[in-house]
Amino acid sequence: MNAPKLEYIAVEDFSRMPRLKSLYITQAPMLEKVDPLPTMLELRTVIITSSGLTEVPNLSRVHPVKNDSIPYLQAVDLDGNQIKRIPAHALRIRADQVSLNYNLIEEIPAFSFKYAQISKLGLKGNVKLSRLDDNAFAGNLLLRQLDLSFTSITSLPTAGLEKLQSLKIENTPSLKYIPSIYDLRHLESADLTHSFHCCAFAFPERHDPARHKLYEMQVDLMTQACKSEQMQARKRRSLEAIRPISLESRSRGTTGTDEDWSLSSSAEEFGSTVQAEPSLEFLYPDSVEGLEEDSFHDLVDQDVTKGIVAMCGNFTDTRPQVVCRPMPNALNPCEDVMGWSWLRASVWVVITAAVVGNIAVLVVLLANHAEITVPRFLMCHLAFSDLCTGIYLLMLAVVDLRSYGVFFNYAYNWQYGVGCKIAGFLSVFSGQLSVFTLTIVTLERWFAITYAIYLERRISLAAAAKIMFAGWVFSIFMAGLPLVGVSDYSSTSICLPVESKDAGDGIYQGSLFLTTMVAWLIIVVCYVQIYRSLGGGGEKYGGRGSAAAAERRIANKMALLIGTDLLCWAPVAFFGVTALMGWPLVDVSHGKVLLVFFYPLNACANPFLYAILTKQYRRDFITLIARTGKCNWLVQKYKLAATPPPTAHTNPSTPAAMLPLVDYESHTRAIKTNGEAGV
């Protein structure tokens, strides 16, 4: 201990220590290599920790592997060194535990543990370990426990892990795919990183359909074999007295019938185990004699009687039930992105309305760029933000279709890939920009209607551009925070930053709800003022009640627009705030209903209420068609329908003018001018 100058160990001296049972070296930073150890039959523990070892010492000659009468090593502990490689055959040993935790291992080559008998293997904390050869653990005869936590592996090979009972791969977010339970038939417990990997053990028929079908075929064959055995047994009982067969004679294969041998052979052929006394020859109980007080680790449970237990007359399927952690939870349940079939169908209706509607509005508004006013300018931004919401839902719907029924097999690539980050960014960005734009639209209406006489109080196009630039910067900033570690888009399949791990996440999520609340208060106050300013009707406008009625109709339309947005925001904000306060009322499965029916409500309604269902939009749309020179019949039909009846002040031969999309500013100015003229 504390040997800063120790550089070399004369291992040949150990051959003169036949009763040496423990070799313990720690905190020897200059010790980079230990020569192959000689044969030491009494050695039980080899512990070299927190030193400078760069490779695993060769321990293959300590105990001759073929000599079963020699007790095995209790522990080989090489934690906290600088080990980068495992030489071939260095660990051809029999040991209860081999610990290589917290080293610098980058790769486990093929057959690194060939002919070894290691019960528990620890590779925890090798953060550079990224590659495991397909045969990395092949040839290890007894591996029962494996720890690969805090590594960078992307896959787990199954060769050599057939009898594994305990698997730990915690805090290893790089692991994409977990093997099938049919490759790990004796697995009892698994501590993993992602909850969706536990879904693979819970639903093996969806995780690996081919292997599950083969398993069912095996069960069917076993069932038929047992039925055949039962029928033969009945025939024998009808001819002669039942002669009991002892378990001992059955295990030695000396019992009587061809059917018994056929059943046993079938079980072994299909990787199953007929109930029998388990072989315990590898326990070597004398190896722990006298070491109980200094036991480094508890011995591993060696009961390997797992699989399909066949008892003719009482056939049972005992496929292992794996205790897996972290269990699927409210954020990541074992279900598809959309969860329910009706939700899967409904989302496409919402997507169609949001994407097609907002694209139609943008095309018409941008085509008439020569007549851009402040309301048009703001509606362009609103349509774009709502279009982003539709694209977000489209990305979720496409992933749902591609991974239908087996999403947990695709969960890693989706949630930790670029796609989910883009979807989450679009969701938060569109939500914040939409809220911001609607607030500015409401303020602009409030100025235009309440202070129609004072033209200097209007919002100019240049001022509106500066305001919306600030809105874009704010929205991009809020949507970008989860990309730099404040909350996370990968916490759930719908790519929303809903998981709160620390105070920073809670503050971020609370700020999103606070922004919506402030916007709601501003909108409500502004519309109360608008209604108050129009409340006088004829008195306020010098007896011209029609002017006030026109203004009121405009305010009612805007109130309808804002009402849809409040209906969109309120449920999401309510359930979000309750979740932040520690009282979640809905899980993600039911929260997806909010996602489809409430969250995108404004994205669907705004393009229709603002433009598509108005006469002004139809006129602008016909103007756009007229510019193309096509569908002239439609243009002429619209002109005839829009031509007013002849009067003393109109020329019946002149078609109706193509009015632009509703210009609230000029419309309000005309109403107020008429009102003043009336006075």
XYZ file of C-alpha atoms in Angstrom:
679
model
C 0.000 0.000 0.000
C 1.139 3.539 -0.865
C 4.143 2.393 -2.881
C 4.892 5.357 -5.178
C 8.320 3.980 -6.194
C 7.296 0.374 -6.849
C 8.074 -0.378 -10.508
C 8.809 -4.107 -10.668
C 7.731 -7.321 -8.951
C 9.968 -10.391 -9.001
C 7.153 -12.859 -9.652
C 9.595 -15.800 -9.641
C 9.884 -15.377 -5.869
C 6.227 -16.371 -5.530
C 7.117 -19.927 -6.489
C 8.891 -20.179 -3.114
C 5.661 -19.198 -1.316
C 3.458 -22.287 -1.748
C 0.968 -21.181 0.946
C 0.484 -17.643 -0.377
C -3.272 -16.995 -0.464
C -3.575 -13.277 -1.200
C -1.619 -10.798 -3.331
C -2.674 -7.220 -2.612
C -1.080 -4.111 -4.145
C -2.659 -0.654 -4.166
C -1.598 2.898 -4.966
C 1.545 2.002 -6.919
C 1.392 4.451 -9.855
C 4.797 3.412 -11.272
C 3.854 -0.258 -11.543
C 2.925 -0.557 -15.226
C 3.383 -4.264 -15.827
C 3.416 -7.518 -13.887
C 5.059 -10.552 -15.460
C 3.063 -13.798 -15.779
C 2.473 -15.255 -12.340
C 3.767 -18.791 -11.632
C 1.651 -21.659 -10.370
C 0.345 -20.931 -6.874
C -2.177 -23.554 -5.856
C -3.221 -21.851 -2.616
C -3.740 -18.385 -4.112
C -7.302 -17.099 -3.656
C -7.227 -13.345 -4.334
C -5.206 -11.141 -6.684
C -5.855 -7.461 -5.991
C -3.910 -4.717 -7.783
C -5.869 -1.457 -7.623
C -5.275 2.273 -8.157
C -1.931 1.586 -9.789
C -0.319 2.093 -13.186
C -1.031 -1.248 -14.860
C -1.474 -0.846 -18.607
C -2.473 -4.440 -19.370
C -3.992 -7.385 -17.547
C -1.339 -9.639 -15.955
C -1.215 -13.174 -17.296
C -2.817 -15.373 -14.632
C -3.383 -18.463 -16.757
C -0.684 -20.507 -14.985
C -1.769 -19.752 -11.404
C -4.239 -22.647 -11.328
C -4.202 -25.288 -14.028
C -7.673 -25.054 -15.538
C -7.925 -28.779 -16.248
C -7.229 -29.702 -12.627
C -10.706 -29.585 -11.084
C -9.393 -30.614 -7.683
C -7.686 -27.231 -7.188
C -9.893 -24.510 -5.652
C -10.692 -21.574 -7.891
C -9.737 -17.933 -7.362
C -12.178 -16.039 -5.245
C -11.438 -12.599 -6.705
C -9.230 -10.918 -9.281
C -9.572 -7.177 -8.703
C -7.784 -4.825 -11.109
C -9.907 -1.717 -10.570
C -8.688 1.821 -11.072
C -5.611 1.121 -13.175
C -4.608 2.331 -16.644
C -5.375 -0.963 -18.384
C -5.946 -0.536 -22.117
C -5.837 -4.115 -23.370
C -6.561 -7.679 -22.340
C -3.850 -10.002 -23.720
C -4.975 -13.270 -25.213
C -5.362 -16.083 -22.648
C -4.335 -13.763 -19.769
C -7.589 -14.559 -17.973
C -7.826 -18.261 -18.731
C -8.649 -18.891 -15.085
C -11.352 -20.180 -12.774
C -12.618 -17.339 -10.607
C -15.750 -16.271 -8.819
C -15.148 -12.656 -9.781
C -12.941 -10.692 -12.152
C -13.172 -6.936 -11.800
C -11.725 -4.602 -14.438
C -13.708 -1.546 -13.434
C -12.613 2.046 -14.065
C -9.779 1.396 -16.485
C -9.033 2.664 -20.001
C -10.155 -0.379 -21.958
C -11.415 0.577 -25.416
C -12.159 -2.808 -26.959
C -12.819 -6.405 -25.931
C -11.427 -8.562 -28.758
C -12.748 -11.963 -29.748
C -12.314 -14.850 -27.315
C -10.727 -12.703 -24.604
C -12.126 -15.116 -22.013
C -11.892 -18.363 -23.954
C -11.688 -21.460 -21.750
C -12.118 -19.261 -18.682
C -14.531 -20.102 -15.881
C -15.460 -16.651 -14.568
C -18.722 -16.358 -12.693
C -18.893 -12.577 -12.333
C -17.215 -10.090 -14.684
C -17.078 -6.345 -14.057
C -16.140 -3.808 -16.753
C -17.892 -0.841 -15.169
C -16.531 2.654 -15.658
C -14.472 1.988 -18.782
C -15.859 5.091 -20.453
C -13.786 4.524 -23.603
C -15.052 0.982 -24.079
C -17.094 1.263 -27.269
C -16.587 -1.998 -29.123
C -17.353 -5.538 -28.090
C -16.478 -8.162 -30.625
C -19.306 -10.555 -31.481
C -17.284 -13.280 -29.751
C -15.932 -11.116 -26.942
C -17.406 -13.380 -24.245
C -17.494 -16.585 -26.263
C -15.783 -19.517 -24.600
C -16.478 -18.376 -21.022
C -18.075 -21.425 -19.522
C -19.743 -20.053 -16.402
C -20.494 -16.343 -16.769
C -23.478 -15.505 -14.536
C -23.135 -11.771 -13.817
C -21.909 -9.032 -16.161
C -21.522 -5.310 -15.446
C -20.986 -2.926 -18.388
C -22.275 0.246 -16.731
C -20.745 3.636 -17.520
C -19.271 2.478 -20.829
C -19.805 3.559 -24.441
C -20.920 0.293 -26.004
C -23.554 0.407 -28.738
C -24.481 -3.284 -28.806
C -24.252 -6.376 -26.643
C -23.050 -9.675 -28.182
C -24.765 -12.787 -26.861
C -22.164 -15.486 -27.542
C -21.045 -16.757 -24.155
C -23.956 -15.136 -22.284
C -26.411 -18.013 -22.617
C -26.350 -18.722 -18.875
C -26.172 -15.106 -17.733
C -28.385 -14.397 -14.728
C -27.673 -10.735 -13.931
C -26.924 -7.946 -16.401
C -26.023 -4.346 -15.525
C -25.672 -1.684 -18.209
C -26.601 1.465 -16.310
C -25.706 4.991 -17.438
C -24.753 3.780 -20.885
C -26.935 5.906 -23.180
C -25.055 4.744 -26.276
C -26.554 1.220 -26.113
C -29.062 1.113 -28.961
C -30.418 -2.423 -28.947
C -30.874 -5.070 -26.271
C -30.715 -8.775 -27.206
C -33.795 -10.966 -27.125
C -34.727 -12.855 -23.970
C -34.424 -15.982 -26.107
C -30.688 -15.252 -26.431
C -30.420 -14.731 -22.659
C -32.608 -17.634 -21.545
C -31.454 -17.670 -17.923
C -31.542 -13.930 -17.311
C -33.246 -13.008 -14.025
C -32.455 -9.314 -13.511
C -31.347 -6.459 -15.744
C -30.382 -2.934 -14.693
C -30.325 -0.906 -17.890
C -30.178 2.723 -18.976
C -33.318 3.112 -21.076
C -36.751 2.035 -19.936
C -37.798 1.123 -23.475
C -35.207 -1.680 -23.422
C -37.180 -3.285 -20.603
C -40.129 -3.403 -22.990
C -38.142 -5.906 -25.041
C -38.173 -8.331 -22.112
C -41.843 -7.647 -21.348
C -42.986 -8.186 -24.967
C -40.590 -10.690 -26.560
C -43.126 -11.532 -29.249
C -42.859 -7.969 -30.590
C -39.178 -7.482 -29.897
C -38.046 -10.496 -31.921
C -41.005 -12.070 -33.748
C -38.879 -14.689 -35.515
C -37.319 -16.013 -32.323
C -40.695 -15.907 -30.554
C -42.264 -17.981 -33.323
C -39.457 -20.515 -32.993
C -40.015 -20.590 -29.242
C -43.714 -21.285 -29.702
C -42.856 -24.114 -32.078
C -40.601 -25.578 -29.417
C -43.356 -25.356 -26.828
C -45.787 -27.046 -29.230
C -43.344 -29.879 -29.854
C -42.798 -30.326 -26.125
C -46.536 -30.331 -25.533
C -47.080 -32.964 -28.182
C -44.259 -35.070 -26.761
C -45.843 -34.917 -23.307
C -49.250 -35.841 -24.704
C -47.707 -38.784 -26.466
C -45.984 -39.822 -23.239
C -49.262 -39.559 -21.336
C -51.054 -41.744 -23.860
C -48.319 -44.376 -23.696
C -48.388 -44.248 -19.900
C -52.132 -44.887 -19.867
C -51.658 -47.916 -22.087
C -48.970 -49.280 -19.785
C -51.129 -48.742 -16.706
C -53.942 -50.654 -18.347
C -51.636 -53.642 -18.884
C -49.482 -53.707 -15.771
C -49.178 -52.165 -12.355
C -47.515 -48.818 -12.096
C -43.899 -49.158 -11.123
C -42.474 -46.002 -9.519
C -39.365 -44.683 -11.104
C -36.869 -42.949 -8.865
C -35.379 -39.595 -9.750
C -31.922 -41.105 -9.335
C -32.482 -43.817 -11.926
C -34.157 -41.263 -14.229
C -31.142 -38.947 -14.061
C -28.754 -41.845 -14.849
C -30.843 -42.730 -17.887
C -31.575 -46.265 -16.617
C -35.342 -45.967 -16.589
C -37.328 -47.954 -18.812
C -38.962 -46.516 -21.860
C -38.129 -45.121 -25.252
C -40.677 -42.372 -24.673
C -38.787 -41.059 -21.623
C -35.588 -40.898 -23.630
C -37.413 -39.231 -26.531
C -38.797 -36.503 -24.264
C -35.407 -35.823 -22.716
C -33.768 -35.644 -26.108
C -36.420 -33.250 -27.386
C -35.908 -30.941 -24.442
C -32.154 -30.834 -24.900
C -32.453 -30.401 -28.635
C -34.508 -27.242 -28.289
C -32.405 -25.616 -25.593
C -34.737 -26.546 -22.776
C -34.072 -28.267 -19.487
C -35.910 -31.289 -18.140
C -36.350 -30.946 -14.414
C -33.406 -32.679 -12.740
C -30.837 -32.135 -10.077
C -28.529 -29.276 -11.224
C -24.821 -29.947 -11.587
C -22.815 -28.084 -8.947
C -19.383 -29.383 -9.765
C -18.056 -25.912 -10.535
C -18.805 -24.531 -7.054
C -15.601 -25.916 -5.494
C -16.825 -25.355 -1.944
C -13.410 -25.985 -0.410
C -12.146 -22.793 -2.056
C -13.897 -20.589 0.488
C -12.928 -22.617 3.518
C -11.425 -20.283 6.058
C -12.070 -17.174 3.901
C -15.581 -16.293 4.995
C -14.445 -13.347 7.055
C -12.330 -11.965 4.207
C -14.796 -12.782 1.447
C -14.448 -10.142 -1.255
C -17.794 -10.831 -2.901
C -20.748 -13.103 -2.296
C -20.829 -16.208 -4.413
C -23.135 -16.142 -7.395
C -26.336 -18.162 -7.383
C -25.448 -21.149 -9.507
C -28.925 -22.632 -9.921
C -29.289 -22.836 -13.659
C -32.417 -24.973 -13.926
C -34.217 -22.473 -16.134
C -36.129 -22.665 -19.392
C -38.999 -24.966 -20.167
C -39.552 -27.412 -17.341
C -41.279 -30.442 -18.798
C -43.077 -32.838 -16.496
C -45.319 -35.148 -18.472
C -48.768 -34.900 -17.001
C -48.013 -31.428 -15.647
C -46.426 -29.409 -18.446
C -45.578 -25.811 -17.555
C -43.869 -23.011 -19.440
C -41.476 -21.277 -17.073
C -39.979 -18.682 -19.373
C -37.934 -16.375 -17.116
C -39.662 -13.266 -15.890
C -36.883 -10.699 -15.952
C -36.822 -8.077 -13.207
C -35.843 -5.090 -15.331
C -35.007 -1.538 -14.287
C -35.819 1.222 -15.075
C -39.357 0.085 -15.597
C -41.449 1.774 -18.293
C -43.068 4.807 -16.703
C -45.485 7.607 -17.482
C -42.949 9.329 -19.739
C -41.894 6.210 -21.619
C -44.582 3.523 -21.637
C -44.328 0.392 -23.778
C -46.541 1.742 -26.522
C -46.349 3.337 -29.937
C -45.930 7.067 -30.436
C -49.672 7.609 -30.870
C -50.798 4.833 -28.558
C -54.370 4.323 -29.772
C -55.703 3.555 -33.242
C -58.275 6.338 -33.172
C -55.558 8.791 -32.176
C -53.378 7.568 -35.025
C -56.176 8.274 -37.509
C -57.166 11.618 -35.979
C -53.684 13.073 -36.105
C -53.652 12.874 -39.900
C -56.811 14.979 -40.059
C -55.169 17.592 -37.844
C -51.967 17.508 -39.898
C -53.870 17.999 -43.162
C -55.774 20.980 -41.806
C -52.693 22.614 -40.284
C -50.249 22.073 -43.146
C -52.569 22.674 -46.107
C -54.371 25.604 -44.479
C -51.259 27.515 -43.464
C -49.479 26.896 -46.763
C -52.542 28.244 -48.585
C -52.507 31.399 -46.454
C -48.773 31.947 -46.932
C -49.004 31.508 -50.697
C -51.799 34.051 -51.074
C -50.292 36.587 -48.665
C -46.792 36.413 -50.128
C -48.114 36.519 -53.706
C -49.630 39.933 -52.930
C -46.384 41.321 -51.548
C -47.043 44.700 -53.126
C -49.917 45.259 -50.668
C -48.160 44.179 -47.467
C -49.621 45.906 -44.416
C -48.990 45.361 -40.716
C -51.894 42.862 -40.312
C -50.751 40.937 -43.382
C -47.174 40.964 -42.140
C -48.191 39.604 -38.742
C -50.444 36.951 -40.255
C -47.532 35.694 -42.367
C -45.553 35.067 -39.192
C -48.561 33.465 -37.518
C -49.157 31.148 -40.476
C -45.493 30.142 -40.523
C -45.452 29.317 -36.804
C -48.636 27.263 -37.157
C -47.138 25.479 -40.159
C -44.201 24.445 -37.952
C -46.671 22.865 -35.544
C -48.168 20.880 -38.406
C -44.705 19.720 -39.503
C -43.954 18.632 -35.916
C -47.088 16.484 -35.841
C -46.275 15.128 -39.306
C -42.863 13.927 -38.093
C -44.473 12.127 -35.148
C -47.110 10.538 -37.371
C -44.525 9.254 -39.864
C -42.405 7.723 -37.074
C -45.548 6.139 -35.638
C -46.367 4.504 -38.973
C -42.836 3.212 -39.497
C -42.574 1.730 -35.990
C -46.156 0.531 -35.594
C -46.381 -2.169 -32.934
C -42.649 -2.272 -32.116
C -41.703 1.313 -31.311
C -39.396 0.258 -28.475
C -37.170 -1.341 -31.126
C -36.806 2.075 -32.800
C -36.994 4.234 -29.685
C -33.263 4.810 -29.357
C -32.704 5.929 -32.945
C -35.717 8.240 -32.749
C -35.460 9.767 -29.283
C -31.676 10.175 -29.319
C -31.388 10.999 -33.002
C -31.480 14.254 -34.889
C -35.124 13.771 -35.882
C -36.493 14.035 -32.354
C -34.382 17.109 -31.651
C -35.699 18.799 -34.800
C -39.284 17.849 -33.919
C -38.919 19.134 -30.359
C -37.316 22.359 -31.556
C -40.154 22.956 -34.028
C -42.744 22.287 -31.336
C -41.366 24.757 -28.784
C -40.385 27.317 -31.425
C -43.809 27.295 -33.094
C -45.619 27.468 -29.770
C -43.610 30.438 -28.515
C -43.711 32.308 -31.837
C -47.448 31.732 -32.187
C -48.121 33.046 -28.689
C -45.881 36.058 -29.300
C -47.442 36.851 -32.687
C -51.011 36.592 -31.417
C -50.130 38.983 -28.613
C -48.756 41.519 -31.110
C -51.798 41.032 -33.365
C -54.069 41.781 -30.410
C -52.099 44.878 -29.423
C -52.184 46.117 -33.016
C -55.971 45.646 -33.139
C -56.324 47.434 -29.843
C -54.382 50.438 -31.164
C -56.213 50.447 -34.505
C -59.718 50.236 -33.021
C -59.404 52.129 -29.762
C -57.267 54.975 -31.125
C -58.447 55.033 -34.729
C -58.380 58.865 -34.874
C -54.749 59.117 -33.785
C -52.857 57.854 -36.782
C -49.511 58.542 -35.139
C -50.226 55.819 -32.592
C -50.369 53.094 -35.203
C -47.705 50.414 -35.413
C -45.656 50.990 -38.546
C -44.398 48.168 -40.728
C -40.807 48.922 -39.727
C -41.722 48.799 -36.036
C -43.633 45.541 -36.562
C -40.570 44.036 -38.270
C -38.358 44.929 -35.301
C -40.893 43.520 -32.859
C -41.187 40.253 -34.768
C -37.398 39.993 -35.015
C -37.314 40.102 -31.222
C -40.042 37.450 -31.154
C -38.020 35.182 -33.417
C -34.904 35.596 -31.284
C -36.888 34.799 -28.129
C -38.560 31.743 -29.687
C -35.292 30.356 -31.060
C -33.629 30.910 -27.677
C -36.354 29.042 -25.775
C -36.422 26.200 -28.302
C -32.625 25.925 -28.297
C -32.134 25.556 -24.544
C -32.988 21.813 -24.465
C -30.347 21.297 -27.152
C -27.643 22.572 -24.789
C -28.681 20.610 -21.695
C -31.525 22.623 -20.152
C -34.270 19.981 -20.039
C -34.262 17.414 -22.831
C -36.212 16.588 -25.970
C -35.183 12.905 -25.723
C -37.005 12.166 -22.481
C -40.140 10.943 -24.236
C -41.276 9.662 -27.615
C -43.237 12.849 -28.435
C -40.045 14.931 -28.104
C -41.337 17.523 -25.650
C -39.226 18.808 -22.728
C -41.509 17.348 -20.067
C -38.994 15.652 -17.759
C -37.765 17.734 -14.829
C -34.521 16.364 -13.368
C -33.293 19.457 -11.542
C -34.169 23.042 -10.672
C -32.954 24.304 -14.056
C -35.404 22.057 -15.897
C -38.242 23.187 -13.656
C -37.430 26.878 -14.196
C -37.296 26.368 -17.949
C -40.628 24.547 -18.101
C -42.188 27.071 -15.748
C -41.016 29.921 -17.991
C -42.800 28.324 -20.961
C -46.065 28.295 -19.025
C -45.422 31.787 -17.657
C -45.013 33.150 -21.186
C -48.367 31.714 -22.157
C -50.021 33.118 -19.030
C -48.672 36.634 -19.594
C -49.783 36.526 -23.233
C -53.250 35.389 -22.161
C -53.587 38.271 -19.695
C -52.500 40.820 -22.303
C -54.968 39.447 -24.848
C -57.855 39.443 -22.371
C -57.153 43.018 -21.213
C -56.863 44.282 -24.788
C -60.140 42.727 -25.856
C -61.937 44.061 -22.824
C -60.727 47.522 -23.825
C -61.806 46.971 -27.438
C -65.328 46.038 -26.377
C -65.501 48.986 -24.035
C -64.445 51.355 -26.788
C -67.183 49.982 -29.059
C -69.837 49.766 -26.389
C -71.386 53.180 -27.107
C -72.544 52.146 -30.554
C -74.401 55.039 -32.131
C -73.521 57.556 -29.370
C -69.786 57.065 -29.737
C -69.952 57.437 -33.504
C -72.385 60.306 -33.671
C -75.452 58.188 -34.243
C -73.881 56.026 -36.887
C -74.654 52.688 -35.299
C -73.692 50.822 -38.476
C -70.060 51.920 -38.086
C -69.961 50.667 -34.519
C -71.594 47.407 -35.601
C -68.905 46.951 -38.232
C -66.172 47.459 -35.653
C -67.912 45.084 -33.308
C -68.045 42.400 -35.977
C -64.312 42.744 -36.442
C -63.747 42.482 -32.696
C -65.986 39.406 -32.505
C -63.987 37.701 -35.227
C -60.759 38.440 -33.425
C -62.252 37.226 -30.147
C -63.096 33.942 -31.858
C -59.507 33.650 -33.003
C -58.152 34.308 -29.540
C -60.710 31.977 -27.983
C -59.420 29.064 -30.025
C -55.909 29.833 -28.858
C -56.982 29.986 -25.237
C -58.717 26.645 -25.686
C -55.419 25.370 -27.072
C -53.220 26.753 -24.287
C -55.364 26.299 -21.193
C -55.469 22.447 -20.932
C -51.771 22.073 -21.734
C -50.795 24.800 -19.282
C -53.053 23.418 -16.540
C -51.761 19.873 -16.699
C -48.217 21.110 -17.157
C -48.346 23.302 -14.053
C -49.831 20.503 -11.967
C -47.034 18.205 -13.102
C -44.405 20.797 -12.156
C -45.990 21.112 -8.717
C -45.613 17.382 -8.193
C -49.249 16.424 -8.842
C -49.327 15.006 -12.362
C -52.941 14.381 -13.339
C -52.238 12.688 -16.685
C -49.426 10.564 -18.026
C -47.900 10.823 -21.475
C -50.271 8.179 -22.866
C -53.312 10.322 -22.060
C -51.408 13.556 -22.591
C -51.148 12.668 -26.267
C -54.850 13.476 -26.538
C -53.961 17.036 -25.543
C -51.178 16.924 -28.099
C -53.540 16.088 -30.970
C -56.804 17.797 -30.026
C -55.840 20.872 -28.023
C -52.212 21.797 -28.633
C -52.555 22.145 -32.457
C -56.039 23.682 -32.304
C -54.849 27.176 -33.163
C -52.578 25.830 -35.921
C -55.679 24.311 -37.560
C -58.167 27.106 -36.872
C -56.095 30.236 -37.468
C -55.644 29.921 -41.258
C -59.361 29.337 -41.763
C -60.604 32.002 -39.359
C -58.074 34.592 -40.454
C -58.268 34.145 -44.185
C -59.613 31.117 -45.986
C -63.255 31.561 -44.945
C -63.309 35.313 -45.632
C -64.469 37.078 -48.802
C -61.244 39.045 -48.953
C -59.188 35.839 -49.142
C -61.341 34.518 -51.959
C -60.835 37.760 -53.869
C -57.082 37.623 -53.396
C -57.103 33.968 -54.392
C -58.975 34.751 -57.632
C -56.551 37.607 -58.294
C -53.665 35.209 -57.949
C -55.302 32.759 -60.367
C -55.957 35.589 -62.832
C -52.258 36.441 -62.844
C -51.400 32.931 -63.987
C -53.681 33.195 -67.019
C -55.292 29.850 -66.294
C -58.791 28.825 -65.153
C -60.296 31.927 -66.800
C -63.738 30.397 -66.490
C -63.388 30.463 -62.721
C -62.247 34.090 -62.757
C -65.178 35.149 -64.965
C -67.630 33.246 -62.796
C -66.339 34.988 -59.690
C -66.498 38.423 -61.364
C -70.109 37.877 -62.322
C -71.008 36.758 -58.831
C -69.161 39.711 -57.272
C -70.631 42.379 -59.610
C -73.065 44.594 -57.638
C -76.500 45.399 -59.051
C -76.668 48.578 -61.152
C -77.524 51.798 -59.313
C -77.312 55.487 -60.001
C -73.782 55.529 -58.664
C -72.364 52.405 -60.263
C -71.659 51.341 -63.808
C -73.208 47.939 -64.394
C -70.604 47.154 -67.025
C -67.717 47.566 -64.590
C -66.789 44.386 -62.688
C -66.218 44.432 -58.958
C -62.750 45.435 -57.795
C -60.434 42.750 -56.488
C -60.153 43.815 -52.845
C -57.157 42.622 -50.854
C -57.224 40.391 -47.835
C -58.926 42.281 -44.998
C -56.972 45.440 -44.207
C -58.171 46.303 -40.722
C -56.208 49.526 -40.621
C -57.725 51.141 -43.718
C -61.126 49.695 -42.845
C -61.020 51.246 -39.384
C -59.823 54.574 -40.753
C -62.756 54.676 -43.165
C -65.226 53.919 -40.400
C -63.851 56.612 -38.109
C -63.781 59.155 -40.956
C -67.415 58.455 -41.702
C -68.174 58.852 -38.050
C -66.502 62.260 -37.884
C -68.287 63.362 -41.027
C -71.525 62.410 -39.416
C -70.712 64.596 -36.433
